[in-house]
Coordinates of C-alpha atoms (C1' of nucleotides) in Angstrom, one line a residue:
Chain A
X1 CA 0.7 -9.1 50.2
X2 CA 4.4 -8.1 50.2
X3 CA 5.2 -6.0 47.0
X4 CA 8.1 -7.3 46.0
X5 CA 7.0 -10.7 45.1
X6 CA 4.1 -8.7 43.5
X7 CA 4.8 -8.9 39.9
X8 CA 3.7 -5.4 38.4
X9 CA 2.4 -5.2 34.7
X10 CA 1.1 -3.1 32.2
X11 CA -1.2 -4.3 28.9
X12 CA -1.2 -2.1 25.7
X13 CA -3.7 -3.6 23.6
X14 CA -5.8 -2.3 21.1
X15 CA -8.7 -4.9 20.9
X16 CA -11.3 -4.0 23.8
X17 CA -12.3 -7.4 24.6
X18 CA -8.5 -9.0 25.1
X19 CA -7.5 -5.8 27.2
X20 CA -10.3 -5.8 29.7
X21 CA -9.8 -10.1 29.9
X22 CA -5.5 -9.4 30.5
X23 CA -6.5 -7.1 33.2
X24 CA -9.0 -8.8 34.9
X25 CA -6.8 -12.2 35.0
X26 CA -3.9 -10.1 36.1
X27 CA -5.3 -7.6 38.5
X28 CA -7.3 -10.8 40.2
X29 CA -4.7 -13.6 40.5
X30 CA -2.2 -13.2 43.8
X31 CA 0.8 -12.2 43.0
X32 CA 0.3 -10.3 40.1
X33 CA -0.7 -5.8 39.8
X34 CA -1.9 -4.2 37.2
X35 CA -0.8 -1.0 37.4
X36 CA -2.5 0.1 34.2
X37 CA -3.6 -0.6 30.4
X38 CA -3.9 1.0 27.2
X39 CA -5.3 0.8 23.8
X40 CA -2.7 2.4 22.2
X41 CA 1.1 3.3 22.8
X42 CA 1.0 7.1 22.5
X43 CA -0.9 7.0 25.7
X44 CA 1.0 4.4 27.2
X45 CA 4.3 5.7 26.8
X46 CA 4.7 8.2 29.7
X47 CA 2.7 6.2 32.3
X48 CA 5.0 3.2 31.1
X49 CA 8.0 5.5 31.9
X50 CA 6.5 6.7 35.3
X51 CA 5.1 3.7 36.5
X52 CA 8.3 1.4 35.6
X53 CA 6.8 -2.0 35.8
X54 CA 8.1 -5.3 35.7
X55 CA 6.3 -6.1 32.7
X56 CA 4.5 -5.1 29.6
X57 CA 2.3 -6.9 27.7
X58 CA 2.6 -5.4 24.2
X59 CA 0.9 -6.2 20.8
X60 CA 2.3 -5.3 17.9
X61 CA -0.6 -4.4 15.5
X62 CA -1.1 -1.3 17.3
X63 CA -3.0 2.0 15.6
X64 CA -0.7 4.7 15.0
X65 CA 3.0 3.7 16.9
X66 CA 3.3 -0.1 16.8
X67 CA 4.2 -2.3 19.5
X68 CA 7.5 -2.8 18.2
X69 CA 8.6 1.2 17.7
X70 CA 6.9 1.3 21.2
X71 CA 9.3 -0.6 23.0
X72 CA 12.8 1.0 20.7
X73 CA 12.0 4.4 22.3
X74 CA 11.0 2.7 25.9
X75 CA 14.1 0.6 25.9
X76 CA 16.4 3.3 26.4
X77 CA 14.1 4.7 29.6
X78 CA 13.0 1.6 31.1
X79 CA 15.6 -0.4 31.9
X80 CA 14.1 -2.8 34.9
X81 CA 11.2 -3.6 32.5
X82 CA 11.1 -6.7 30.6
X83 CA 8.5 -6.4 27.4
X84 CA 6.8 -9.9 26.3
X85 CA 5.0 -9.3 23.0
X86 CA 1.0 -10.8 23.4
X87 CA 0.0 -10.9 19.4
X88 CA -1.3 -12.9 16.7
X89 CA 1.3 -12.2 14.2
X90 CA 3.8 -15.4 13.9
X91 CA 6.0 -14.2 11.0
X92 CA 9.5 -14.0 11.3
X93 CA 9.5 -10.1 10.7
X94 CA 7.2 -9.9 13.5
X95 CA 9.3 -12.2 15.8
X96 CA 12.9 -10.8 14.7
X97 CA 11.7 -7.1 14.6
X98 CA 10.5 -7.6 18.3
X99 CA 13.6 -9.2 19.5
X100 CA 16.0 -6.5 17.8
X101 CA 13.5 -4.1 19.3
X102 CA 14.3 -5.5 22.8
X103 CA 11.4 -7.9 24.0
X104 CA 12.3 -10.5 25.8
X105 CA 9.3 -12.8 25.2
X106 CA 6.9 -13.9 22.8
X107 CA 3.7 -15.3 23.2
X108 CA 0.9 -15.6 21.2
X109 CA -2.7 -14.3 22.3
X110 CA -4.8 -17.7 21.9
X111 CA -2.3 -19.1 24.7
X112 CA -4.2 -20.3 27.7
X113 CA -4.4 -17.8 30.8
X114 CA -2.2 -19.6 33.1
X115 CA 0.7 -19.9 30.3
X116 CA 0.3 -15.9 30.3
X117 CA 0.8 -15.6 33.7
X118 CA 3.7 -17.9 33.5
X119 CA 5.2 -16.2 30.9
X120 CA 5.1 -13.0 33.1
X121 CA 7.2 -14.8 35.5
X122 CA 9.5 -16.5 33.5
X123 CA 10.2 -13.1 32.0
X124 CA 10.4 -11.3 35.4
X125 CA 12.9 -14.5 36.4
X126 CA 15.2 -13.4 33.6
X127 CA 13.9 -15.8 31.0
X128 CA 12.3 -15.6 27.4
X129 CA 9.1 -17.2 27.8
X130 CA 8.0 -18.0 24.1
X131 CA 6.2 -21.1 22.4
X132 CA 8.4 -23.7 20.8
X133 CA 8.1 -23.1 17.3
X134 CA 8.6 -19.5 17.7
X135 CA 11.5 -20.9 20.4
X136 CA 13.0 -23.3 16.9
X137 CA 12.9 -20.8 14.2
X138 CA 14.8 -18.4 16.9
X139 CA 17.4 -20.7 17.2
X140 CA 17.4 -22.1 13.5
X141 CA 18.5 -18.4 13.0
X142 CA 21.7 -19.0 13.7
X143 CA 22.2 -21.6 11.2
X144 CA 23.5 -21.1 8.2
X145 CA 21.3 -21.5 4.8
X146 CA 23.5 -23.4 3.1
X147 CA 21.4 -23.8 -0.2
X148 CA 23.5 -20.9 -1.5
X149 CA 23.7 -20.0 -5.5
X150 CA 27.1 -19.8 -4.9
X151 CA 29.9 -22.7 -6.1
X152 CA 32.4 -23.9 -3.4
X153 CA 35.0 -21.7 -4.6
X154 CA 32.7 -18.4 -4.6
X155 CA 31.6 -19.6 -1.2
X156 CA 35.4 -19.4 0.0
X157 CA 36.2 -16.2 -2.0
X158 CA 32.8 -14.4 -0.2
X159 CA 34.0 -15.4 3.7
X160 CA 37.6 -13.8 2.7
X161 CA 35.9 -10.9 1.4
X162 CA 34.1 -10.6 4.4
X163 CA 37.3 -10.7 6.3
X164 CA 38.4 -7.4 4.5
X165 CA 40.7 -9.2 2.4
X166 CA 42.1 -7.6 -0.9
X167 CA 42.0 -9.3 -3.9
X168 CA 46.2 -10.2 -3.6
X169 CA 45.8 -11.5 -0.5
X170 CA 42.6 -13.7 -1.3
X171 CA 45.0 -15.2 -4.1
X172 CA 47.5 -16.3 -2.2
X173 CA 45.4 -17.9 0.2
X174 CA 44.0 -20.2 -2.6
X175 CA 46.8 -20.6 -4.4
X176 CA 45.3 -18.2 -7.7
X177 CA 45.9 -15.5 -8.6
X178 CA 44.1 -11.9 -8.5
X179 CA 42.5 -11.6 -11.8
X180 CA 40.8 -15.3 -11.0
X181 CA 39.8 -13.7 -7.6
X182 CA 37.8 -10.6 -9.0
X183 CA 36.1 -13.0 -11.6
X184 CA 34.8 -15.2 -8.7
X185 CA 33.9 -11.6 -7.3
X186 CA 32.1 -10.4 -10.2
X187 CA 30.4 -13.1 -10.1
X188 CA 29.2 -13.6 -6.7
X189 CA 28.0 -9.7 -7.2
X190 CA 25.9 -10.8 -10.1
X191 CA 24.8 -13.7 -8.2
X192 CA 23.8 -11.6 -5.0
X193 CA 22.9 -8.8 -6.6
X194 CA 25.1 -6.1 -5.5
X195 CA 27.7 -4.1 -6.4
X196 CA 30.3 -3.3 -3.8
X197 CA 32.0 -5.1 -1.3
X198 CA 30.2 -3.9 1.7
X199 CA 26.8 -4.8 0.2
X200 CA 28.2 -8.6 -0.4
X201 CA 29.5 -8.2 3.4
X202 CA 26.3 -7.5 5.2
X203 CA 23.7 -10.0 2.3
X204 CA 26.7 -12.7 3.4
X205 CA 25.6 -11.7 6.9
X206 CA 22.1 -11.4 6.3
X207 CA 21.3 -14.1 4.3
X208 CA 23.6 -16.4 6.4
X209 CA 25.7 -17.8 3.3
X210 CA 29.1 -17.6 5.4
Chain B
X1 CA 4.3 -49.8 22.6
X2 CA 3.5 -48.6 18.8
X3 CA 7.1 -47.8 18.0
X4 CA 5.7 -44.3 16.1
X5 CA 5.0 -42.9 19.7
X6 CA 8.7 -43.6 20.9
X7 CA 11.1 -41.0 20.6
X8 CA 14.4 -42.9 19.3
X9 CA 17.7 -41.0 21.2
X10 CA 21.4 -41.7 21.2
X11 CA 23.7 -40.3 23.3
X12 CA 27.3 -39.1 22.9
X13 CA 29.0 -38.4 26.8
X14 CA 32.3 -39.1 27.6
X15 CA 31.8 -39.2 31.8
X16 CA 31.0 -42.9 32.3
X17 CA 28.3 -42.2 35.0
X18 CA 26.4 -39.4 33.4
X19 CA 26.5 -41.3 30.1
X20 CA 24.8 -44.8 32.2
X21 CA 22.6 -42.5 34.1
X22 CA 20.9 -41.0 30.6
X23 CA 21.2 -44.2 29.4
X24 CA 19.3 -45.6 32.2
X25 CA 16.9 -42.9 32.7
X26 CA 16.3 -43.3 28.7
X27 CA 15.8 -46.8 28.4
X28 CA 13.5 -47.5 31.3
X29 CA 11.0 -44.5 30.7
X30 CA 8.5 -45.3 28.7
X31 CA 8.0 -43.7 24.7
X32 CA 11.7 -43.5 24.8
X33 CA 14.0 -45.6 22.9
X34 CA 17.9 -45.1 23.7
X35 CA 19.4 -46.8 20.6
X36 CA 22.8 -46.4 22.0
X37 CA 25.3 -44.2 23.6
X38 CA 28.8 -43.4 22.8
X39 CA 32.3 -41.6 24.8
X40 CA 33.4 -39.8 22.3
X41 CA 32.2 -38.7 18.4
X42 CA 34.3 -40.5 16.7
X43 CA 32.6 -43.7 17.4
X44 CA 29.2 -41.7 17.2
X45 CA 29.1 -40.6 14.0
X46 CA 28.5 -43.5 11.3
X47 CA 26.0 -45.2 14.1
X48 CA 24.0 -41.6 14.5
X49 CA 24.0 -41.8 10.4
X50 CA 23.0 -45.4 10.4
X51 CA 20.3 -45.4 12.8
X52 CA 19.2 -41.8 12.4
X53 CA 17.4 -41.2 15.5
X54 CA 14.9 -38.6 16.4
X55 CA 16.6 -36.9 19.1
X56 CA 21.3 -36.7 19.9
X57 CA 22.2 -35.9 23.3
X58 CA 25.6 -34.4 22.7
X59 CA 28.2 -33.4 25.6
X60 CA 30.4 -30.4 24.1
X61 CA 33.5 -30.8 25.4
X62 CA 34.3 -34.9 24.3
X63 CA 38.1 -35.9 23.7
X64 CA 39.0 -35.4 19.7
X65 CA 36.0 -33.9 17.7
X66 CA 33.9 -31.8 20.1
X67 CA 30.6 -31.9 19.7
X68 CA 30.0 -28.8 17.8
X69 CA 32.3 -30.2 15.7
X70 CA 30.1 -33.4 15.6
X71 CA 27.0 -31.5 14.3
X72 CA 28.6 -29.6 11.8
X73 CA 29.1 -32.7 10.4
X74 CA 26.2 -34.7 10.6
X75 CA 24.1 -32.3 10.0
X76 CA 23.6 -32.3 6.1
X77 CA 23.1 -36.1 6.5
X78 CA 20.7 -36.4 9.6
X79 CA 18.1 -34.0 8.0
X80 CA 15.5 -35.4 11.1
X81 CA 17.3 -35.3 13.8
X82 CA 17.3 -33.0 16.6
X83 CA 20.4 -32.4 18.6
X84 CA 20.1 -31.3 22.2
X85 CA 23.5 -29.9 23.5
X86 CA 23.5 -31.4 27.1
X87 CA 26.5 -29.5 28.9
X88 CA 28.0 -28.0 31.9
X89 CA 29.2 -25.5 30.0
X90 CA 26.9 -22.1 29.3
X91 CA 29.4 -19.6 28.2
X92 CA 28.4 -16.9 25.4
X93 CA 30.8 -19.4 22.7
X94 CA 29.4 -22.6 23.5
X95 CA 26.1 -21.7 23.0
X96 CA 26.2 -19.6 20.1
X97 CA 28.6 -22.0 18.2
X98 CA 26.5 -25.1 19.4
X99 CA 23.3 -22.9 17.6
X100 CA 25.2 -22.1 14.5
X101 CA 26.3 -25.5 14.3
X102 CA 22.5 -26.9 14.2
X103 CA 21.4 -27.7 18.0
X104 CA 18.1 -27.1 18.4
X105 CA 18.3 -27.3 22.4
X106 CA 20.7 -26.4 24.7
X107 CA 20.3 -27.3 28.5
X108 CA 22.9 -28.1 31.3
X109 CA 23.7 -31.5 33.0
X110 CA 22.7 -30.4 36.3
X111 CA 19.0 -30.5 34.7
X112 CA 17.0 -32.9 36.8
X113 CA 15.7 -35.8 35.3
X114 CA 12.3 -35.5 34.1
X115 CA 13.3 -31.5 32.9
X116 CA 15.7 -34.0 30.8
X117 CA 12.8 -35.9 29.2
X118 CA 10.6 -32.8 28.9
X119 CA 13.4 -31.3 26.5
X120 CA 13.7 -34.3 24.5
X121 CA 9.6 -34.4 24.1
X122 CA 10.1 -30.6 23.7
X123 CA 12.5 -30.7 20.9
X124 CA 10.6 -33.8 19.0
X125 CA 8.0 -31.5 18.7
X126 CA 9.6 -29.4 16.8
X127 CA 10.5 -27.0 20.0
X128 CA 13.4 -25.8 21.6
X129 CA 14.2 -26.3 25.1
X130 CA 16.7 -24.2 26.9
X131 CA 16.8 -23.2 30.9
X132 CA 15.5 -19.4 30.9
X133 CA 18.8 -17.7 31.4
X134 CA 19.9 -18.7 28.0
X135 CA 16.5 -17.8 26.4
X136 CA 17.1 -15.1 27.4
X137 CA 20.8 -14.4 26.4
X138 CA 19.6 -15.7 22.6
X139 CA 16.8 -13.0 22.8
X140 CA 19.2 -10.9 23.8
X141 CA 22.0 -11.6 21.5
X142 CA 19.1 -10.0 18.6
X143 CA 19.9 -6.3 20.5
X144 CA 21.7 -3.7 19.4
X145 CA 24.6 -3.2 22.3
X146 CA 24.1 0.8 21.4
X147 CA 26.8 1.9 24.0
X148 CA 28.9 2.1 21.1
X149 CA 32.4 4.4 21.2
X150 CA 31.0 6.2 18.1
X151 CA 29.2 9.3 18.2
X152 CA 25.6 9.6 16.8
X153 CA 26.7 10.9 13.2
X154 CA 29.1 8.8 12.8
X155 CA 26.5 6.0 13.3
X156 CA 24.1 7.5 11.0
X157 CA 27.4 7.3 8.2
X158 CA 28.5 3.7 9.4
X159 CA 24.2 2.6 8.8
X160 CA 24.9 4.1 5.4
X161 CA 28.2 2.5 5.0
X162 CA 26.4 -0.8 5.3
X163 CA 24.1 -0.4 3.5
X164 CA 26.7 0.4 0.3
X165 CA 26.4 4.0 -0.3
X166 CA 29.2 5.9 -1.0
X167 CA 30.9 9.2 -0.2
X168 CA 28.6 11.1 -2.2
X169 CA 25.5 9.6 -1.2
X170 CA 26.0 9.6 2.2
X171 CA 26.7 13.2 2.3
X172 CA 23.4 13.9 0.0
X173 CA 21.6 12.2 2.6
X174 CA 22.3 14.3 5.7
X175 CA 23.4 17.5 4.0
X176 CA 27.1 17.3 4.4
X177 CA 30.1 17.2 2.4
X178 CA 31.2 14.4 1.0
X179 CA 34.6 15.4 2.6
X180 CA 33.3 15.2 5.8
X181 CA 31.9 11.6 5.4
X182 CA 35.5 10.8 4.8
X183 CA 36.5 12.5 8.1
X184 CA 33.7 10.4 9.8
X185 CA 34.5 6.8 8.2
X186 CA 38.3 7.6 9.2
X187 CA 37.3 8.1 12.5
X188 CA 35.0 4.7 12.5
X189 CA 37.9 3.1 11.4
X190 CA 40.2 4.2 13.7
X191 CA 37.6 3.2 16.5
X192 CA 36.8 -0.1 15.3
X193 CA 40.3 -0.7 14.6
X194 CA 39.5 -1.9 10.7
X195 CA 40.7 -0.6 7.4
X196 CA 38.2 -0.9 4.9
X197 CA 34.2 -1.0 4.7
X198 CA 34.0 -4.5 4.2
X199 CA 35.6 -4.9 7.9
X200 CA 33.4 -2.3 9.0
X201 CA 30.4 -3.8 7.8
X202 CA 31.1 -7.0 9.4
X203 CA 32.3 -5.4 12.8
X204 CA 29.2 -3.3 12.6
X205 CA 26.8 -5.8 12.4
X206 CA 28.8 -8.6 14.6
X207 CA 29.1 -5.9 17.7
X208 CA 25.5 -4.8 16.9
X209 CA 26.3 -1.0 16.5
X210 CA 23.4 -1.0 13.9
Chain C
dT1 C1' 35.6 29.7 31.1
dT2 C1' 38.6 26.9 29.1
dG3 C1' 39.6 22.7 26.9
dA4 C1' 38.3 18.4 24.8
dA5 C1' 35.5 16.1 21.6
dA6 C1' 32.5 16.2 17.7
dA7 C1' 31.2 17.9 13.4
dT8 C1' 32.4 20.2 9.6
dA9 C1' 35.4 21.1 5.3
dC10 C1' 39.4 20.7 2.2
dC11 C1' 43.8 18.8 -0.6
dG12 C1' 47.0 15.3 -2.7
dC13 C1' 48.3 10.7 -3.8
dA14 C1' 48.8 5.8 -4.5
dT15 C1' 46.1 2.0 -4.8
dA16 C1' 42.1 -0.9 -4.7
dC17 C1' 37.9 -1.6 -6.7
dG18 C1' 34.2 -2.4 -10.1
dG19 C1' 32.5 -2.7 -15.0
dG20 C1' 33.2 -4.4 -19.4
dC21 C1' 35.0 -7.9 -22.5
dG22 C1' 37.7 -12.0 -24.0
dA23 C1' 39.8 -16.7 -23.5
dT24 C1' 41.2 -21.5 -22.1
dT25 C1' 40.7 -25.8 -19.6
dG26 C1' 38.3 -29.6 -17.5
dA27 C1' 34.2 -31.8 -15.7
dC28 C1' 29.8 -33.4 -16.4
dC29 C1' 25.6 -34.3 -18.7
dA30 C1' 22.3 -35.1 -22.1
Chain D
dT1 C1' 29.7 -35.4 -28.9
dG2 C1' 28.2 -31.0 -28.3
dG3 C1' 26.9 -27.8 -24.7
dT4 C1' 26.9 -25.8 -20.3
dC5 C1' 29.3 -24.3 -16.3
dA6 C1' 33.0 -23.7 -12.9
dA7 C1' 37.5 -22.3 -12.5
dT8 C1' 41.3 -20.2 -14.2
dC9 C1' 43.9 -16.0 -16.3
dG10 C1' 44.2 -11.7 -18.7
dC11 C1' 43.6 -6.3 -20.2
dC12 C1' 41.6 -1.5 -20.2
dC13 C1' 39.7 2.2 -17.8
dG14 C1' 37.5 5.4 -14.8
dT15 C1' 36.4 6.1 -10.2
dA16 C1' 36.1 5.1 -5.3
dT17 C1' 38.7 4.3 -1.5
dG18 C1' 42.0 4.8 2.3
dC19 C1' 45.8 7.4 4.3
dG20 C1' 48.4 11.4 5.0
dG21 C1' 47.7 16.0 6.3
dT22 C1' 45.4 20.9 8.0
dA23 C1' 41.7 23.8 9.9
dT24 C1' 37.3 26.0 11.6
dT25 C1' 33.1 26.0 14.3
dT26 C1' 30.1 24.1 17.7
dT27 C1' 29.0 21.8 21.8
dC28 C1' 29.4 20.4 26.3
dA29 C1' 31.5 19.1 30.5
dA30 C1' 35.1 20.0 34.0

DNA sequence: TTGAAAATACCGCATACGGGCGATTGACCA
DNA sequence: TGGTCAATCGCCCGTATGCGGTATTTTCAA
């Protein structure tokens, strides 16, 4: 078999069972090398590093360092290695966390074995192999809420504040004056709970009210 | 054919043939339902709102109100509709803007056929199709870009800056002066080109540097 | 080894900011 | 018709901020 159409992968997995099933599908379908797999990521790390496969299989519910700090100090060393998180959790701080850590895929571990192995691909083709759902709530990230707390005018006041606009100039802009704009600030720090312009900046961000 | 089993789509193309090709390809495939198609928004919109169907085809660039443009506002009245941004164009903008706006898919007119009726299954389901390569730039788009023109300490004090904390505490925190946290935050400023945290916050977090 | 960049520290000054408190108008709703 | 709320305008006050400087030490690459 040529080697480089041989897709090479590593597993880091904690649960026995899974790991010894991952391997076996990987190291016995064409096409596919295992180079190694691991139960945890302190071990991993190095031979990860040394090894510099095309992919990792990574869970996230790891003992001691978790998938996800895994893969921020990897990131850095690896950089021909595309990471597809293989877990159980489906929350968005699991999914978000992951992505911001630098996976490219996400999968969940009761997909069937072909899927996996098509995820490996799509990945090692420069794609994000994930379900749909998880696919949808990526992309409904983008969106803005909407269902803010805050009035129209508040709402207008908060996107010129996050422009690094001064009070004056927020005025003019709407046509009132200064005082009327640091009421509508007051009250959008009571409203968001903070108390500084840089903390309404980033929840604006965060919370996706602008 | 039990109408709950057919996926209702209309479709908003201004090129003549694409638009009677969809329209073709929609009509005569069974479990879909094109409704109707349009050349341009303007003459979308009230129908889309009328007939509210499960699943827009909308071209991006259309002549007066883009698509993106389209979405922004019929979103808040089409609550279950899906849009599918169906484009030639897959530049950073156009995607990101067609997400924030509310498309839940995104794939390009050269998409063959049946990939075409996959992503309107796909996004019925509550998924959301897109070709690989922009999976991937979405996962991506969750990274921190980290070659960042600041030096490491004054990322630690731009994290803090974010988060609200001032001179003071900044300095508490890593055992400096508050002095020198000025020093630092002058220096951010000067190399993000902003003048005041509120820019620096929303610089900081729209270039990723945190 | 020499020079640039980074990190550290300090001063003065004008202005912006945030907290607290009060007040009027108009809309809308019960 | 009374009450609530958004939107508007106002004042006082203390402090944080941003901008202008200057200067020393450390670190690291040329």
């Amino acid at each position: 078999m040529d080697d480089q159409n041989v897709i090479s992968v590593i597993i880091v997995e904690d649960d026995n069972e899974i790991r010894q099933l991952m391997t076996f599908l990987i190291e016995k379908t064409n096409g596919f090398n295992c180079l190694a797999s691991f139960s945890d990521c302190e071990n991993a790390l190095q031979p990860i590093i040394d090894l510099q496969p095309d992919v990792v299989l990574m869970d996230i519910e790891l003992p001691g360092i978790s998938g996800i700090q895994g893969i921020l100090g990897l990131k850095e060393k690896v950089k021909n290695t595309d990471f597809i998180m293989l877990t159980i959790r489906d929350d968005d701080d699991s999914i978000f966390n992951s992505l911001k850590a630098g996976a490219s895929g996400y999968i969940l571990k009761d997909t069937a074995p072909a899927k996996i192995l098509e995820a490996i691909v799509e990945v090692n083709q420069g794609g994000s192999p994930m379900t749909g759902s998880i696919a949808r709530r990526i992309t409904e990230s983008f969106q803005p809420l909407g269902n803010s707390i805050l009035s129209e005018r508040e709402n207008e006041v908060l996107t010129d504040l996050c422009k690094g606009m001064n009070y004056r100039e927020i005025g003019e802009k709407h046509f009132i004056s200064g005082h009327t704009v640091r009421t509508h600030i007051k009250t959008i720090y009571s409203k968001l709970h903070v108390h500084s312009r840089a903390e309404a900046v980033r929840k604006a961000i965060d919370q996706r009210l602008i």
